[in-house]
Amino acid sequence: MPAEEFVAGWISGALGLVLGHPFDTVKVRLQTQTTYRGIVDCMVKTYRHESLLGFFKGMSFPIASIAVVNSVLFGVYSNALLVLTATSHQERRAQPPSYTHVFIAGCTGGFLQAYCLAPFDLIKVRLQNQTEPRAKPGSRPPQYRGPVHCAASIFQAEGPRGLFRGAWALTLRDTPTLGIYFVTYEWLCRQFTLDGQTPSSGTVLVAGGFAGITSWVAATPLDVIKSRMQMAGLKQRAYGGLLDCMVSSARQEGLGVFFRGLTINSARAFPVNAVTFLSYEHLLLSWG
Ligand SMILES: C[N+](C)(C)CCCC[C@H](N)C(=O)O
């Protein structure tokens, strides 16, 4: 099984992540808390209350973990294509796979990465939603002291299954939308590249950026539900399940609730995925 794809996926995931984390914090807060009037208000309040550091809450952990998850995504995607089309990454420019194969491989990668992502994403969301300013003497400490403490507290209170809260919503969110992700990327690359040629860096950046936006647009409704299920019982009311969360969120807040965080998600998705695909393609090219 070719391993370079996993390594390239790891490095490119880490690069994309740092760039996108501040957007991600604003997104999670807008989706799960009702105290902000919009993106700018959330940014201003976060900055005033918690300084620039507030935007990077919960990042150290994803940088290690999400990078691993990205490695699973790209590694499984590429190896699934190898199984489906019997072509390696290098051969695929000359013999491009069909969009159906790209979609199936993307969904497979999406499904498997969702399973690895679930506990990491849960911890990230819980830490991002702690709005207390950094420890001041005399102030009440936040519930979780850091990622390890957060994981340990959830494990102690709810057992291993607690760490997979919201995993079902996450899998539903990621399986089809990562199929869309790779199809969009491939389609855009092919539009701007002569047959058999390698796409230019500019093309890869634009195709990667739009692949990110398209898949996030499709993923946002379930992303809201996922984040809420992960917070259920803490700052959020408890839900009877995924459907209950959908119905009661829509009843209380209207259908618009399913698009919360869409603007910020798209603004984040472009740079993150442009950089992810560019570094991924470059690494693989330089390793020959
Ligand atoms: C499928 N869905 C849109 C949910 C995620 C796409 C993931 C791509 C990238 N790791 C990012 O964080 O933007």
PDB file of C-alpha atoms and ligand atoms in Angstrom:
ATOM      1  CA  MET A   1       0.000   0.000   0.000  1.00  0.00           C
ATOM      2  CA  PRO A   2       1.611   3.298  -1.045  1.00  0.00           C
ATOM      3  CA  ALA A   3       2.357   5.242   2.119  1.00  0.00           C
ATOM      4  CA  GLU A   4       3.479   8.626   0.755  1.00  0.00           C
ATOM      5  CA  GLU A   5      -0.138   9.753   0.422  1.00  0.00           C
ATOM      6  CA  PHE A   6      -0.592   9.308   4.172  1.00  0.00           C
ATOM      7  CA  VAL A   7       2.515  11.363   4.986  1.00  0.00           C
ATOM      8  CA  ALA A   8       1.644  14.075   2.459  1.00  0.00           C
ATOM      9  CA  GLY A   9      -1.887  14.168   3.871  1.00  0.00           C
ATOM     10  CA  TRP A  10      -0.484  14.594   7.383  1.00  0.00           C
ATOM     11  CA  ILE A  11       1.763  17.543   6.568  1.00  0.00           C
ATOM     12  CA  SER A  12      -0.732  19.305   4.330  1.00  0.00           C
ATOM     13  CA  GLY A  13      -3.461  18.847   6.937  1.00  0.00           C
ATOM     14  CA  ALA A  14      -1.302  20.504   9.613  1.00  0.00           C
ATOM     15  CA  LEU A  15      -0.528  23.503   7.404  1.00  0.00           C
ATOM     16  CA  GLY A  16      -4.161  24.029   6.490  1.00  0.00           C
ATOM     17  CA  LEU A  17      -5.220  23.681  10.085  1.00  0.00           C
ATOM     18  CA  VAL A  18      -3.186  26.501  11.612  1.00  0.00           C
ATOM     19  CA  LEU A  19      -4.448  28.865   8.962  1.00  0.00           C
ATOM     20  CA  GLY A  20      -8.055  27.956   9.550  1.00  0.00           C
ATOM     21  CA  HIS A  21      -8.283  27.632  13.320  1.00  0.00           C
ATOM     22  CA  PRO A  22      -9.311  31.218  14.215  1.00  0.00           C
ATOM     23  CA  PHE A  23     -12.209  30.976  11.743  1.00  0.00           C
ATOM     24  CA  ASP A  24     -13.128  27.636  13.207  1.00  0.00           C
ATOM     25  CA  THR A  25     -13.378  28.994  16.753  1.00  0.00           C
ATOM     26  CA  VAL A  26     -15.707  31.790  15.636  1.00  0.00           C
ATOM     27  CA  LYS A  27     -17.785  29.246  13.725  1.00  0.00           C
ATOM     28  CA  VAL A  28     -18.222  26.857  16.636  1.00  0.00           C
ATOM     29  CA  ARG A  29     -19.185  29.712  18.962  1.00  0.00           C
ATOM     30  CA  LEU A  30     -21.741  31.117  16.513  1.00  0.00           C
ATOM     31  CA  GLN A  31     -23.269  27.690  16.047  1.00  0.00           C
ATOM     32  CA  THR A  32     -23.645  26.788  19.674  1.00  0.00           C
ATOM     33  CA  GLN A  33     -24.015  30.043  21.605  1.00  0.00           C
ATOM     34  CA  THR A  34     -26.682  32.708  21.270  1.00  0.00           C
ATOM     35  CA  THR A  35     -24.797  35.657  22.780  1.00  0.00           C
ATOM     36  CA  TYR A  36     -23.254  36.890  19.509  1.00  0.00           C
ATOM     37  CA  ARG A  37     -24.945  39.050  16.875  1.00  0.00           C
ATOM     38  CA  GLY A  38     -22.752  37.863  14.009  1.00  0.00           C
ATOM     39  CA  ILE A  39     -19.247  37.150  12.847  1.00  0.00           C
ATOM     40  CA  VAL A  40     -17.819  40.590  13.620  1.00  0.00           C
ATOM     41  CA  ASP A  41     -19.490  40.791  17.018  1.00  0.00           C
ATOM     42  CA  CYS A  42     -18.138  37.355  17.917  1.00  0.00           C
ATOM     43  CA  MET A  43     -14.634  38.324  16.791  1.00  0.00           C
ATOM     44  CA  VAL A  44     -14.672  41.612  18.711  1.00  0.00           C
ATOM     45  CA  LYS A  45     -16.015  40.002  21.897  1.00  0.00           C
ATOM     46  CA  THR A  46     -13.568  37.129  21.695  1.00  0.00           C
ATOM     47  CA  TYR A  47     -10.670  39.531  21.209  1.00  0.00           C
ATOM     48  CA  ARG A  48     -11.725  41.927  24.008  1.00  0.00           C
ATOM     49  CA  HIS A  49     -12.444  39.193  26.476  1.00  0.00           C
ATOM     50  CA  GLU A  50      -9.764  36.661  25.698  1.00  0.00           C
ATOM     51  CA  SER A  51      -7.200  38.451  23.465  1.00  0.00           C
ATOM     52  CA  LEU A  52      -5.803  36.885  20.288  1.00  0.00           C
ATOM     53  CA  LEU A  53      -5.184  33.681  22.209  1.00  0.00           C
ATOM     54  CA  GLY A  54      -8.953  33.163  22.396  1.00  0.00           C
ATOM     55  CA  PHE A  55      -9.006  32.374  18.687  1.00  0.00           C
ATOM     56  CA  PHE A  56      -6.432  29.644  19.108  1.00  0.00           C
ATOM     57  CA  LYS A  57      -8.164  27.809  21.932  1.00  0.00           C
ATOM     58  CA  GLY A  58      -8.147  24.094  21.423  1.00  0.00           C
ATOM     59  CA  MET A  59      -5.586  24.210  18.590  1.00  0.00           C
ATOM     60  CA  SER A  60      -2.600  22.291  19.946  1.00  0.00           C
ATOM     61  CA  PHE A  61      -4.657  19.163  20.042  1.00  0.00           C
ATOM     62  CA  PRO A  62      -6.128  19.296  16.524  1.00  0.00           C
ATOM     63  CA  ILE A  63      -2.760  20.098  15.057  1.00  0.00           C
ATOM     64  CA  ALA A  64      -1.560  16.652  16.001  1.00  0.00           C
ATOM     65  CA  SER A  65      -4.860  14.865  15.648  1.00  0.00           C
ATOM     66  CA  ILE A  66      -6.559  16.495  12.638  1.00  0.00           C
ATOM     67  CA  ALA A  67      -3.334  16.117  10.727  1.00  0.00           C
ATOM     68  CA  VAL A  68      -3.533  12.384  11.385  1.00  0.00           C
ATOM     69  CA  VAL A  69      -7.165  12.430  10.293  1.00  0.00           C
ATOM     70  CA  ASN A  70      -6.264  14.253   7.062  1.00  0.00           C
ATOM     71  CA  SER A  71      -3.651  11.610   6.505  1.00  0.00           C
ATOM     72  CA  VAL A  72      -6.317   8.899   6.814  1.00  0.00           C
ATOM     73  CA  LEU A  73      -8.556  10.821   4.404  1.00  0.00           C
ATOM     74  CA  PHE A  74      -5.979  11.338   1.658  1.00  0.00           C
ATOM     75  CA  GLY A  75      -4.315   7.974   2.196  1.00  0.00           C
ATOM     76  CA  VAL A  76      -7.576   6.015   2.041  1.00  0.00           C
ATOM     77  CA  TYR A  77      -8.832   8.111  -0.885  1.00  0.00           C
ATOM     78  CA  SER A  78      -5.739   7.469  -2.959  1.00  0.00           C
ATOM     79  CA  ASN A  79      -5.554   3.792  -2.093  1.00  0.00           C
ATOM     80  CA  ALA A  80      -9.274   3.324  -2.785  1.00  0.00           C
ATOM     81  CA  LEU A  81      -8.683   4.815  -6.238  1.00  0.00           C
ATOM     82  CA  LEU A  82      -5.797   2.431  -6.680  1.00  0.00           C
ATOM     83  CA  VAL A  83      -8.124  -0.486  -5.958  1.00  0.00           C
ATOM     84  CA  LEU A  84     -10.913   0.884  -8.173  1.00  0.00           C
ATOM     85  CA  THR A  85      -8.877   2.021 -11.165  1.00  0.00           C
ATOM     86  CA  ALA A  86      -5.532   0.222 -10.796  1.00  0.00           C
ATOM     87  CA  THR A  87      -3.654   3.519 -11.252  1.00  0.00           C
ATOM     88  CA  SER A  88      -1.206   5.120  -8.833  1.00  0.00           C
ATOM     89  CA  HIS A  89      -1.210   8.832  -7.987  1.00  0.00           C
ATOM     90  CA  GLN A  90       1.477   9.490 -10.622  1.00  0.00           C
ATOM     91  CA  GLU A  91      -0.388   7.611 -13.363  1.00  0.00           C
ATOM     92  CA  ARG A  92      -3.681   9.392 -12.751  1.00  0.00           C
ATOM     93  CA  ARG A  93      -2.854  12.491 -14.768  1.00  0.00           C
ATOM     94  CA  ALA A  94      -2.396  10.426 -17.919  1.00  0.00           C
ATOM     95  CA  GLN A  95      -5.309   8.093 -17.127  1.00  0.00           C
ATOM     96  CA  PRO A  96      -7.821  10.166 -15.177  1.00  0.00           C
ATOM     97  CA  PRO A  97     -10.325   8.167 -13.087  1.00  0.00           C
ATOM     98  CA  SER A  98     -14.062   8.581 -13.719  1.00  0.00           C
ATOM     99  CA  TYR A  99     -15.979  10.952 -11.436  1.00  0.00           C
ATOM    100  CA  THR A 100     -17.953   8.010 -10.077  1.00  0.00           C
ATOM    101  CA  HIS A 101     -14.720   6.378  -8.931  1.00  0.00           C
ATOM    102  CA  VAL A 102     -13.503   9.674  -7.486  1.00  0.00           C
ATOM    103  CA  PHE A 103     -16.802  10.035  -5.605  1.00  0.00           C
ATOM    104  CA  ILE A 104     -16.736   6.490  -4.214  1.00  0.00           C
ATOM    105  CA  ALA A 105     -13.104   6.826  -3.143  1.00  0.00           C
ATOM    106  CA  GLY A 106     -13.868  10.197  -1.508  1.00  0.00           C
ATOM    107  CA  CYS A 107     -16.842   8.768   0.393  1.00  0.00           C
ATOM    108  CA  THR A 108     -14.730   5.831   1.584  1.00  0.00           C
ATOM    109  CA  GLY A 109     -12.026   8.181   2.821  1.00  0.00           C
ATOM    110  CA  GLY A 110     -14.678  10.394   4.402  1.00  0.00           C
ATOM    111  CA  PHE A 111     -16.355   7.512   6.198  1.00  0.00           C
ATOM    112  CA  LEU A 112     -13.134   6.165   7.711  1.00  0.00           C
ATOM    113  CA  GLN A 113     -11.740   9.566   8.669  1.00  0.00           C
ATOM    114  CA  ALA A 114     -15.008  10.487  10.423  1.00  0.00           C
ATOM    115  CA  TYR A 115     -14.514   7.597  12.797  1.00  0.00           C
ATOM    116  CA  CYS A 116     -10.980   8.751  13.680  1.00  0.00           C
ATOM    117  CA  LEU A 117     -12.059  12.380  13.843  1.00  0.00           C
ATOM    118  CA  ALA A 118     -15.027  11.940  16.205  1.00  0.00           C
ATOM    119  CA  PRO A 119     -13.260  12.005  19.611  1.00  0.00           C
ATOM    120  CA  PHE A 120     -10.798  14.702  18.552  1.00  0.00           C
ATOM    121  CA  ASP A 121     -13.544  16.885  17.155  1.00  0.00           C
ATOM    122  CA  LEU A 122     -15.617  16.468  20.303  1.00  0.00           C
ATOM    123  CA  ILE A 123     -12.744  17.669  22.476  1.00  0.00           C
ATOM    124  CA  LYS A 124     -12.009  20.564  20.136  1.00  0.00           C
ATOM    125  CA  VAL A 125     -15.624  21.746  20.218  1.00  0.00           C
ATOM    126  CA  ARG A 126     -15.852  21.460  24.014  1.00  0.00           C
ATOM    127  CA  LEU A 127     -12.652  23.472  24.503  1.00  0.00           C
ATOM    128  CA  GLN A 128     -13.617  26.101  21.945  1.00  0.00           C
ATOM    129  CA  ASN A 129     -16.867  26.658  23.764  1.00  0.00           C
ATOM    130  CA  GLN A 130     -15.200  27.561  27.027  1.00  0.00           C
ATOM    131  CA  THR A 131     -15.491  31.320  26.881  1.00  0.00           C
ATOM    132  CA  GLU A 132     -13.826  32.046  30.212  1.00  0.00           C
ATOM    133  CA  PRO A 133     -10.752  34.298  29.846  1.00  0.00           C
ATOM    134  CA  ARG A 134      -7.342  32.761  30.513  1.00  0.00           C
ATOM    135  CA  ALA A 135      -6.862  31.892  34.208  1.00  0.00           C
ATOM    136  CA  LYS A 136      -6.951  35.001  36.390  1.00  0.00           C
ATOM    137  CA  PRO A 137      -6.172  34.608  40.077  1.00  0.00           C
ATOM    138  CA  GLY A 138      -9.372  34.173  42.031  1.00  0.00           C
ATOM    139  CA  SER A 139     -11.625  33.489  39.014  1.00  0.00           C
ATOM    140  CA  ARG A 140     -13.481  30.236  38.640  1.00  0.00           C
ATOM    141  CA  PRO A 141     -11.416  27.874  36.471  1.00  0.00           C
ATOM    142  CA  PRO A 142     -13.043  26.556  33.290  1.00  0.00           C
ATOM    143  CA  GLN A 143     -14.537  23.072  33.374  1.00  0.00           C
ATOM    144  CA  TYR A 144     -11.768  21.526  31.257  1.00  0.00           C
ATOM    145  CA  ARG A 145      -8.128  22.408  31.856  1.00  0.00           C
ATOM    146  CA  GLY A 146      -6.934  21.168  28.469  1.00  0.00           C
ATOM    147  CA  PRO A 147      -7.418  18.410  25.890  1.00  0.00           C
ATOM    148  CA  VAL A 148      -6.125  15.573  28.042  1.00  0.00           C
ATOM    149  CA  HIS A 149      -8.127  16.694  31.045  1.00  0.00           C
ATOM    150  CA  CYS A 150     -11.176  17.102  28.805  1.00  0.00           C
ATOM    151  CA  ALA A 151     -10.805  13.597  27.359  1.00  0.00           C
ATOM    152  CA  ALA A 152     -10.238  12.120  30.833  1.00  0.00           C
ATOM    153  CA  SER A 153     -13.285  13.892  32.317  1.00  0.00           C
ATOM    154  CA  ILE A 154     -15.568  12.723  29.520  1.00  0.00           C
ATOM    155  CA  PHE A 155     -14.177   9.200  29.802  1.00  0.00           C
ATOM    156  CA  GLN A 156     -14.666   9.141  33.565  1.00  0.00           C
ATOM    157  CA  ALA A 157     -18.201  10.494  33.427  1.00  0.00           C
ATOM    158  CA  GLU A 158     -19.515   8.580  30.426  1.00  0.00           C
ATOM    159  CA  GLY A 159     -17.053   5.838  29.524  1.00  0.00           C
ATOM    160  CA  PRO A 160     -15.507   5.330  26.074  1.00  0.00           C
ATOM    161  CA  ARG A 161     -18.843   5.833  24.313  1.00  0.00           C
ATOM    162  CA  GLY A 162     -18.984   9.378  25.667  1.00  0.00           C
ATOM    163  CA  LEU A 163     -15.990  10.232  23.513  1.00  0.00           C
ATOM    164  CA  PHE A 164     -18.025   9.339  20.437  1.00  0.00           C
ATOM    165  CA  ARG A 165     -20.893  11.712  21.182  1.00  0.00           C
ATOM    166  CA  GLY A 166     -22.084  13.220  17.914  1.00  0.00           C
ATOM    167  CA  ALA A 167     -20.107  10.643  15.898  1.00  0.00           C
ATOM    168  CA  TRP A 168     -23.142   9.506  13.965  1.00  0.00           C
ATOM    169  CA  ALA A 169     -23.924  13.061  12.824  1.00  0.00           C
ATOM    170  CA  LEU A 170     -20.263  13.509  11.961  1.00  0.00           C
ATOM    171  CA  THR A 171     -20.216  10.369   9.796  1.00  0.00           C
ATOM    172  CA  LEU A 172     -23.376  11.458   7.990  1.00  0.00           C
ATOM    173  CA  ARG A 173     -21.822  14.886   7.495  1.00  0.00           C
ATOM    174  CA  ASP A 174     -18.526  13.646   6.118  1.00  0.00           C
ATOM    175  CA  THR A 175     -19.225  10.562   4.001  1.00  0.00           C
ATOM    176  CA  PRO A 176     -21.073  12.186   1.081  1.00  0.00           C
ATOM    177  CA  THR A 177     -19.486  15.618   1.433  1.00  0.00           C
ATOM    178  CA  LEU A 178     -15.956  14.305   1.071  1.00  0.00           C
ATOM    179  CA  GLY A 179     -17.073  12.558  -2.110  1.00  0.00           C
ATOM    180  CA  ILE A 180     -18.244  16.001  -3.292  1.00  0.00           C
ATOM    181  CA  TYR A 181     -14.938  17.476  -2.125  1.00  0.00           C
ATOM    182  CA  PHE A 182     -12.741  15.307  -4.345  1.00  0.00           C
ATOM    183  CA  VAL A 183     -15.123  15.435  -7.324  1.00  0.00           C
ATOM    184  CA  THR A 184     -15.118  19.259  -7.222  1.00  0.00           C
ATOM    185  CA  TYR A 185     -11.339  19.323  -6.935  1.00  0.00           C
ATOM    186  CA  GLU A 186     -10.825  16.936  -9.844  1.00  0.00           C
ATOM    187  CA  TRP A 187     -13.431  18.628 -12.015  1.00  0.00           C
ATOM    188  CA  LEU A 188     -11.946  22.111 -11.539  1.00  0.00           C
ATOM    189  CA  CYS A 189      -8.402  20.863 -12.102  1.00  0.00           C
ATOM    190  CA  ARG A 190      -9.452  19.247 -15.372  1.00  0.00           C
ATOM    191  CA  GLN A 191     -11.256  22.409 -16.552  1.00  0.00           C
ATOM    192  CA  PHE A 192      -8.056  24.443 -16.373  1.00  0.00           C
ATOM    193  CA  THR A 193      -5.471  21.847 -17.396  1.00  0.00           C
ATOM    194  CA  LEU A 194      -4.616  20.406 -20.784  1.00  0.00           C
ATOM    195  CA  ASP A 195      -5.218  16.646 -21.077  1.00  0.00           C
ATOM    196  CA  GLY A 196      -2.451  14.599 -19.510  1.00  0.00           C
ATOM    197  CA  GLN A 197      -0.680  17.628 -17.981  1.00  0.00           C
ATOM    198  CA  THR A 198      -0.095  18.334 -14.309  1.00  0.00           C
ATOM    199  CA  PRO A 199      -2.273  21.201 -13.037  1.00  0.00           C
ATOM    200  CA  SER A 200      -0.427  24.438 -12.257  1.00  0.00           C
ATOM    201  CA  SER A 201      -0.033  25.663  -8.672  1.00  0.00           C
ATOM    202  CA  GLY A 202      -2.605  28.387  -9.326  1.00  0.00           C
ATOM    203  CA  THR A 203      -5.114  25.820 -10.558  1.00  0.00           C
ATOM    204  CA  VAL A 204      -4.491  23.574  -7.558  1.00  0.00           C
ATOM    205  CA  LEU A 205      -4.997  26.505  -5.157  1.00  0.00           C
ATOM    206  CA  VAL A 206      -8.260  27.578  -6.758  1.00  0.00           C
ATOM    207  CA  ALA A 207      -9.589  24.032  -7.231  1.00  0.00           C
ATOM    208  CA  GLY A 208      -8.662  23.126  -3.630  1.00  0.00           C
ATOM    209  CA  GLY A 209     -10.244  26.316  -2.276  1.00  0.00           C
ATOM    210  CA  PHE A 210     -13.506  25.772  -4.124  1.00  0.00           C
ATOM    211  CA  ALA A 211     -13.563  22.069  -3.278  1.00  0.00           C
ATOM    212  CA  GLY A 212     -13.411  23.133   0.369  1.00  0.00           C
ATOM    213  CA  ILE A 213     -16.202  25.684  -0.012  1.00  0.00           C
ATOM    214  CA  THR A 214     -18.501  23.348  -1.964  1.00  0.00           C
ATOM    215  CA  SER A 215     -18.151  20.511   0.478  1.00  0.00           C
ATOM    216  CA  TRP A 216     -18.646  22.801   3.463  1.00  0.00           C
ATOM    217  CA  VAL A 217     -21.796  24.298   1.948  1.00  0.00           C
ATOM    218  CA  ALA A 218     -23.183  20.783   1.617  1.00  0.00           C
ATOM    219  CA  ALA A 219     -21.959  19.843   5.096  1.00  0.00           C
ATOM    220  CA  THR A 220     -23.146  22.847   7.105  1.00  0.00           C
ATOM    221  CA  PRO A 221     -26.668  21.645   8.085  1.00  0.00           C
ATOM    222  CA  LEU A 222     -25.270  18.466   9.608  1.00  0.00           C
ATOM    223  CA  ASP A 223     -22.312  20.380  10.999  1.00  0.00           C
ATOM    224  CA  VAL A 224     -24.684  22.480  13.125  1.00  0.00           C
ATOM    225  CA  ILE A 225     -26.455  19.364  14.371  1.00  0.00           C
ATOM    226  CA  LYS A 226     -23.132  17.639  15.034  1.00  0.00           C
ATOM    227  CA  SER A 227     -21.813  20.539  17.118  1.00  0.00           C
ATOM    228  CA  ARG A 228     -25.035  20.725  19.092  1.00  0.00           C
ATOM    229  CA  MET A 229     -25.070  17.004  19.815  1.00  0.00           C
ATOM    230  CA  GLN A 230     -21.480  17.298  21.021  1.00  0.00           C
ATOM    231  CA  MET A 231     -22.444  20.074  23.427  1.00  0.00           C
ATOM    232  CA  ALA A 232     -25.715  18.442  24.511  1.00  0.00           C
ATOM    233  CA  GLY A 233     -26.214  18.474  28.235  1.00  0.00           C
ATOM    234  CA  LEU A 234     -23.527  21.120  28.788  1.00  0.00           C
ATOM    235  CA  LYS A 235     -24.311  24.572  27.391  1.00  0.00           C
ATOM    236  CA  GLN A 236     -26.985  23.059  25.187  1.00  0.00           C
ATOM    237  CA  ARG A 237     -30.171  21.231  26.156  1.00  0.00           C
ATOM    238  CA  ALA A 238     -30.037  17.457  25.942  1.00  0.00           C
ATOM    239  CA  TYR A 239     -31.526  15.857  22.819  1.00  0.00           C
ATOM    240  CA  GLY A 240     -33.265  12.522  22.254  1.00  0.00           C
ATOM    241  CA  GLY A 241     -31.095  11.875  19.203  1.00  0.00           C
ATOM    242  CA  LEU A 242     -30.077  13.309  15.871  1.00  0.00           C
ATOM    243  CA  LEU A 243     -33.625  13.733  14.597  1.00  0.00           C
ATOM    244  CA  ASP A 244     -34.816  15.307  17.825  1.00  0.00           C
ATOM    245  CA  CYS A 245     -31.913  17.760  17.646  1.00  0.00           C
ATOM    246  CA  MET A 246     -32.819  18.684  14.059  1.00  0.00           C
ATOM    247  CA  VAL A 247     -36.526  19.101  14.718  1.00  0.00           C
ATOM    248  CA  SER A 248     -36.219  21.032  17.953  1.00  0.00           C
ATOM    249  CA  SER A 249     -33.487  23.314  16.610  1.00  0.00           C
ATOM    250  CA  ALA A 250     -35.608  24.114  13.539  1.00  0.00           C
ATOM    251  CA  ARG A 251     -38.750  24.640  15.638  1.00  0.00           C
ATOM    252  CA  GLN A 252     -37.094  27.006  18.052  1.00  0.00           C
ATOM    253  CA  GLU A 253     -34.873  28.936  15.682  1.00  0.00           C
ATOM    254  CA  GLY A 254     -36.357  28.463  12.213  1.00  0.00           C
ATOM    255  CA  LEU A 255     -34.806  26.756   9.187  1.00  0.00           C
ATOM    256  CA  GLY A 256     -32.031  29.346   9.095  1.00  0.00           C
ATOM    257  CA  VAL A 257     -30.415  27.460  11.952  1.00  0.00           C
ATOM    258  CA  PHE A 258     -29.127  24.880   9.463  1.00  0.00           C
ATOM    259  CA  PHE A 259     -26.995  27.519   7.816  1.00  0.00           C
ATOM    260  CA  ARG A 260     -25.400  28.947  10.917  1.00  0.00           C
ATOM    261  CA  GLY A 261     -21.712  29.373  10.417  1.00  0.00           C
ATOM    262  CA  LEU A 262     -21.978  29.004   6.621  1.00  0.00           C
ATOM    263  CA  THR A 263     -20.270  32.304   5.794  1.00  0.00           C
ATOM    264  CA  ILE A 264     -17.433  31.804   8.215  1.00  0.00           C
ATOM    265  CA  ASN A 265     -17.103  28.159   7.201  1.00  0.00           C
ATOM    266  CA  SER A 266     -16.687  29.171   3.566  1.00  0.00           C
ATOM    267  CA  ALA A 267     -14.240  31.958   4.392  1.00  0.00           C
ATOM    268  CA  ARG A 268     -12.189  29.437   6.329  1.00  0.00           C
ATOM    269  CA  ALA A 269     -12.531  26.653   3.793  1.00  0.00           C
ATOM    270  CA  PHE A 270     -10.916  28.469   0.898  1.00  0.00           C
ATOM    271  CA  PRO A 271      -7.441  29.130   2.353  1.00  0.00           C
ATOM    272  CA  VAL A 272      -7.375  25.906   4.376  1.00  0.00           C
ATOM    273  CA  ASN A 273      -8.123  23.635   1.446  1.00  0.00           C
ATOM    274  CA  ALA A 274      -6.130  25.621  -1.093  1.00  0.00           C
ATOM    275  CA  VAL A 275      -3.057  25.141   1.098  1.00  0.00           C
ATOM    276  CA  THR A 276      -3.921  21.528   1.897  1.00  0.00           C
ATOM    277  CA  PHE A 277      -4.175  20.487  -1.762  1.00  0.00           C
ATOM    278  CA  LEU A 278      -1.204  22.566  -2.877  1.00  0.00           C
ATOM    279  CA  SER A 279       1.127  21.084  -0.285  1.00  0.00           C
ATOM    280  CA  TYR A 280      -0.272  17.587  -0.857  1.00  0.00           C
ATOM    281  CA  GLU A 281       0.294  17.717  -4.621  1.00  0.00           C
ATOM    282  CA  HIS A 282       3.729  19.308  -4.242  1.00  0.00           C
ATOM    283  CA  LEU A 283       4.934  16.783  -1.698  1.00  0.00           C
ATOM    284  CA  LEU A 284       3.850  13.855  -3.856  1.00  0.00           C
ATOM    285  CA  LEU A 285       5.395  15.412  -6.936  1.00  0.00           C
ATOM    286  CA  SER A 286       8.712  16.044  -5.213  1.00  0.00           C
ATOM    287  CA  TRP A 287       8.837  12.469  -3.898  1.00  0.00           C
ATOM    288  CA  GLY A 288       8.276  11.283  -7.480  1.00  0.00           C
TER     289      GLY A 288
HETATM  290  C1  LIG B   1     -16.524  17.341   4.534  1.00  0.00           C
HETATM  291  N1  LIG B   1     -16.293  18.557   5.295  1.00  0.00           N
HETATM  292  C2  LIG B   1     -16.774  19.666   4.514  1.00  0.00           C
HETATM  293  C3  LIG B   1     -17.079  18.483   6.498  1.00  0.00           C
HETATM  294  C4  LIG B   1     -14.932  18.640   5.691  1.00  0.00           C
HETATM  295  C5  LIG B   1     -13.935  18.851   4.613  1.00  0.00           C
HETATM  296  C6  LIG B   1     -12.600  18.734   5.285  1.00  0.00           C
HETATM  297  C7  LIG B   1     -11.546  19.478   4.596  1.00  0.00           C
HETATM  298  C8  LIG B   1     -10.592  20.183   5.494  1.00  0.00           C
HETATM  299  N2  LIG B   1      -9.924  19.307   6.414  1.00  0.00           N
HETATM  300  C9  LIG B   1     -11.270  21.314   6.233  1.00  0.00           C
HETATM  301  O1  LIG B   1     -11.221  21.310   7.445  1.00  0.00           O
HETATM  302  O2  LIG B   1     -11.808  22.206   5.600  1.00  0.00           O
END
